[in-house]
CSV table of C-alpha atoms in Angstrom, one decimal:
chain,number,residue,atom,x,y,z
A,116,MET,CA,-100.4,-0.3,-35.0
A,117,MET,CA,-97.7,-2.8,-34.2
A,118,ASN,CA,-97.3,-1.7,-30.6
A,119,LEU,CA,-93.7,-0.6,-31.2
A,120,LYS,CA,-92.0,2.5,-29.8
A,121,GLY,CA,-88.4,3.5,-29.2
A,122,ASN,CA,-85.2,4.0,-31.0
A,123,PRO,CA,-83.6,1.2,-33.0
A,124,GLU,CA,-80.3,-0.2,-31.6
A,125,LEU,CA,-77.2,-0.2,-33.7
A,126,THR,CA,-75.2,-3.2,-34.8
A,127,PRO,CA,-71.4,-3.3,-34.7
A,128,LYS,CA,-71.5,-2.4,-38.4
A,129,ASN,CA,-73.5,0.7,-37.5
A,130,LEU,CA,-76.7,-0.6,-39.0
A,131,MET,CA,-80.1,0.0,-37.3
A,132,ARG,CA,-81.8,-3.1,-36.0
A,133,PRO,CA,-85.5,-3.0,-36.9
A,134,LEU,CA,-88.0,-3.2,-34.0
A,135,LYS,CA,-90.0,-6.5,-34.0
A,136,ASN,CA,-93.4,-7.6,-32.9
A,137,TYR,CA,-95.7,-10.5,-34.0
A,138,GLY,CA,-92.6,-11.9,-35.9
A,139,ILE,CA,-92.5,-8.8,-38.1
A,140,ALA,CA,-89.5,-6.5,-38.4
A,141,CYS,CA,-90.5,-2.9,-38.7
A,142,MET,CA,-88.7,0.3,-39.4
A,143,SER,CA,-90.3,3.8,-39.5
A,144,MET,CA,-89.2,7.4,-39.6
A,145,GLY,CA,-91.4,7.5,-36.4
A,146,PHE,CA,-88.7,5.6,-34.6
A,147,LEU,CA,-86.1,8.2,-35.5
A,148,ILE,CA,-87.9,11.4,-34.5
A,149,GLU,CA,-89.9,12.7,-31.6
A,150,GLU,CA,-93.4,11.2,-31.4
A,151,THR,CA,-95.2,14.5,-32.1
A,152,ALA,CA,-92.7,15.9,-34.6
A,153,PRO,CA,-93.9,16.3,-38.2
A,154,VAL,CA,-91.8,15.1,-41.0
A,155,VAL,CA,-91.8,18.0,-43.4
A,156,TRP,CA,-89.3,17.0,-46.1
A,157,ARG,CA,-89.0,17.2,-49.8
A,158,GLY,CA,-86.5,16.3,-52.5
A,159,LEU,CA,-83.1,15.4,-51.3
A,160,MET,CA,-84.1,15.0,-47.6
A,161,VAL,CA,-86.8,12.5,-48.6
A,162,MET,CA,-84.4,10.6,-50.8
A,163,SER,CA,-81.8,10.5,-48.0
A,164,ALA,CA,-84.4,9.2,-45.5
A,165,VAL,CA,-85.6,6.5,-47.9
A,166,GLU,CA,-82.0,5.5,-48.6
A,167,LYS,CA,-81.3,5.3,-44.8
A,168,LEU,CA,-84.4,3.2,-44.1
A,169,LEU,CA,-83.6,0.8,-47.0
A,170,ARG,CA,-79.8,0.5,-46.9
A,171,GLN,CA,-78.8,1.3,-43.3
A,172,VAL,CA,-81.1,-1.3,-41.6
A,173,ASP,CA,-80.0,-4.8,-40.7
A,174,TRP,CA,-83.0,-6.5,-42.2
A,175,GLY,CA,-81.5,-10.0,-42.1
A,176,GLN,CA,-83.1,-12.6,-44.4
A,177,LEU,CA,-86.5,-11.4,-45.6
A,178,ASP,CA,-89.2,-13.2,-47.5
A,179,TYR,CA,-90.8,-9.8,-48.3
A,180,LEU,CA,-90.1,-6.2,-47.7
A,181,VAL,CA,-93.4,-4.2,-47.5
A,182,ILE,CA,-93.1,-0.5,-47.8
A,183,ASP,CA,-96.2,1.5,-46.7
A,184,MET,CA,-96.1,4.8,-48.6
A,185,PRO,CA,-98.3,7.8,-48.4
A,186,PRO,CA,-100.9,8.4,-51.2
A,187,GLY,CA,-99.8,10.2,-54.3
A,188,THR,CA,-97.0,10.3,-56.9
A,189,GLY,CA,-94.4,12.4,-55.2
A,190,ASP,CA,-90.9,12.3,-54.0
A,191,VAL,CA,-91.3,9.2,-51.8
A,192,GLN,CA,-92.8,7.0,-54.5
A,193,LEU,CA,-90.3,8.1,-57.1
A,194,SER,CA,-87.3,7.7,-54.8
A,195,VAL,CA,-88.4,4.2,-53.8
A,196,SER,CA,-89.2,3.1,-57.4
A,197,GLN,CA,-85.9,4.5,-58.8
A,198,ASN,CA,-83.6,3.2,-56.0
A,199,ILE,CA,-84.6,-0.4,-55.3
A,200,PRO,CA,-85.9,-3.3,-57.5
A,201,ILE,CA,-89.6,-3.6,-56.7
A,202,ALA,CA,-91.4,-6.9,-57.4
A,203,GLY,CA,-94.8,-5.2,-57.4
A,204,ALA,CA,-97.0,-2.5,-56.0
A,205,VAL,CA,-100.4,-2.9,-54.4
A,206,ILE,CA,-102.7,0.2,-54.5
A,207,ILE,CA,-105.0,0.7,-51.5
A,208,SER,CA,-107.8,3.2,-51.7
A,209,THR,CA,-111.2,4.1,-50.3
A,210,PRO,CA,-114.0,3.8,-52.9
A,211,GLN,CA,-114.8,7.6,-53.0
A,212,ASP,CA,-114.2,9.5,-56.2
A,213,VAL,CA,-111.5,11.9,-54.9
A,214,ALA,CA,-109.4,9.0,-53.5
A,215,LEU,CA,-109.8,7.0,-56.7
A,216,LEU,CA,-108.2,9.9,-58.7
A,217,ASP,CA,-105.0,9.4,-56.6
A,218,ALA,CA,-105.2,5.6,-56.8
A,219,ARG,CA,-105.4,5.8,-60.6
A,220,LYS,CA,-102.4,8.2,-60.7
A,221,GLY,CA,-100.5,5.9,-58.4
A,222,ALA,CA,-101.1,2.9,-60.6
A,223,GLU,CA,-100.2,4.8,-63.8
A,224,MET,CA,-97.0,6.2,-62.1
A,225,PHE,CA,-95.9,2.6,-61.2
A,226,ARG,CA,-96.6,1.4,-64.7
A,227,LYS,CA,-94.6,4.4,-66.1
A,228,VAL,CA,-91.5,3.4,-64.0
A,229,HIS,CA,-91.9,-0.3,-64.9
A,230,VAL,CA,-93.1,-1.5,-61.5
A,231,PRO,CA,-95.8,-4.2,-61.9
A,232,VAL,CA,-99.1,-3.3,-60.2
A,233,LEU,CA,-100.2,-6.5,-58.5
A,234,GLY,CA,-103.8,-5.2,-57.9
A,235,LEU,CA,-106.0,-2.9,-55.9
A,236,VAL,CA,-107.5,-3.2,-52.5
A,237,GLN,CA,-110.7,-1.3,-51.4
A,238,ASN,CA,-110.2,0.1,-47.8
A,239,MET,CA,-113.2,1.2,-45.7
A,240,SER,CA,-115.4,-0.6,-48.1
A,241,VAL,CA,-118.5,-1.0,-45.9
A,242,PHE,CA,-119.6,-0.1,-42.4
A,243,GLN,CA,-121.9,-2.5,-40.5
A,244,CYS,CA,-123.8,-1.0,-37.6
A,245,PRO,CA,-122.8,-3.1,-34.5
A,246,LYS,CA,-126.3,-2.9,-33.2
A,247,CYS,CA,-128.7,-3.5,-36.1
A,248,LYS,CA,-126.1,-5.0,-38.6
A,249,HIS,CA,-127.3,-2.7,-41.4
A,250,GLU,CA,-124.5,-2.1,-43.9
A,251,THR,CA,-123.7,1.3,-45.3
A,252,HIS,CA,-121.2,2.2,-48.0
A,253,ILE,CA,-120.1,5.5,-46.4
A,254,PHE,CA,-117.5,6.2,-49.1
A,255,GLY,CA,-119.4,4.7,-52.0
A,256,ALA,CA,-119.6,1.1,-53.2
A,257,ASN,CA,-117.3,-0.8,-55.6
A,258,GLY,CA,-115.2,2.3,-56.7
A,259,VAL,CA,-111.9,0.4,-56.4
A,260,ARG,CA,-113.4,-2.7,-57.9
A,261,ASP,CA,-114.5,-0.7,-60.9
A,262,LEU,CA,-111.2,1.1,-61.2
A,263,ALA,CA,-109.3,-2.2,-61.2
A,264,LYS,CA,-111.5,-3.4,-64.1
A,265,THR,CA,-111.0,-0.1,-66.0
A,266,LEU,CA,-107.2,-0.4,-65.6
A,267,GLY,CA,-107.1,-4.1,-66.4
A,268,LEU,CA,-105.8,-4.9,-62.9
A,269,ASP,CA,-106.8,-7.5,-60.3
A,270,PHE,CA,-109.1,-6.6,-57.5
A,271,LEU,CA,-107.5,-8.1,-54.4
A,272,GLY,CA,-110.3,-7.6,-51.9
A,273,ASP,CA,-112.1,-5.4,-49.4
A,274,ILE,CA,-111.2,-4.1,-45.9
A,275,PRO,CA,-114.3,-3.1,-44.0
A,276,LEU,CA,-114.7,0.0,-41.9
A,277,HIS,CA,-115.1,-1.9,-38.6
A,278,VAL,CA,-114.8,-0.8,-35.0
A,279,ASN,CA,-112.8,-3.9,-34.0
A,280,ILE,CA,-110.1,-3.1,-36.6
A,281,ARG,CA,-109.8,0.5,-35.3
A,282,GLU,CA,-109.8,-0.5,-31.6
A,283,MET,CA,-107.2,-3.2,-32.1
A,284,CYS,CA,-104.9,-1.1,-34.3
A,285,ASP,CA,-105.1,1.7,-31.7
A,286,SER,CA,-104.0,-0.8,-29.0
A,287,GLY,CA,-101.2,-2.2,-31.2
A,288,GLN,CA,-102.9,-5.6,-31.6
A,289,PRO,CA,-103.7,-6.3,-35.3
A,290,VAL,CA,-107.2,-7.9,-35.5
A,291,VAL,CA,-105.7,-10.8,-37.5
A,292,VAL,CA,-103.6,-11.6,-34.5
A,293,SER,CA,-105.9,-10.7,-31.6
A,294,GLN,CA,-109.2,-11.7,-33.1
A,295,PRO,CA,-108.5,-13.9,-36.1
A,296,GLN,CA,-112.1,-15.2,-36.1
A,297,SER,CA,-113.6,-11.7,-35.9
A,298,ASP,CA,-116.6,-10.9,-38.1
A,299,ALA,CA,-114.6,-7.9,-39.3
A,300,PHE,CA,-113.1,-10.3,-41.8
A,301,SER,CA,-116.3,-12.1,-42.8
A,302,GLY,CA,-116.0,-12.2,-46.6
A,303,THR,CA,-112.7,-10.2,-46.6
A,304,ILE,CA,-110.0,-11.5,-48.9
A,305,VAL,CA,-107.2,-9.2,-47.9
A,306,THR,CA,-106.0,-8.5,-44.4
A,307,ILE,CA,-103.3,-6.0,-43.6
A,308,ILE,CA,-101.2,-6.0,-40.5
């Protein structure tokens, strides 16, 4: 999505240099393994990888460190929340019922480990037909908004299911960079790079 590939270089202090594009420093397990290799790790292996990505990278001065985690309440989430001070978590979910179950568990897990939940974002909120402009809520409407209200959390915004977003992400050019005036963001509060 960020048009980055390759292995990170090492500094004289044996720290990995994050790969950069669009002024954003990025580090991923994907940079450290073969492109088609799955990461099938649990427990100590996950904790070790998380530790490496957090502490063995020359991040330099950061305004923010954003960690994109998989859905759920497993080893990755617990390792991160127990090993570094976290200013807050943002839960991103589609509005369908099965996804909302995981989103709710994620929010409750962060609360339990004393990580503030800053709010929820509804991903793939609406699809607009590019030909006739009819809008369809493929995954349901307002599920994340309703969950935020139920949990007493802020609803941060919608990300539509839009062909421009998919095409630009696949080409490594975030829409907010390549097409900042795109109608994909008409009425969208949150944009994610």
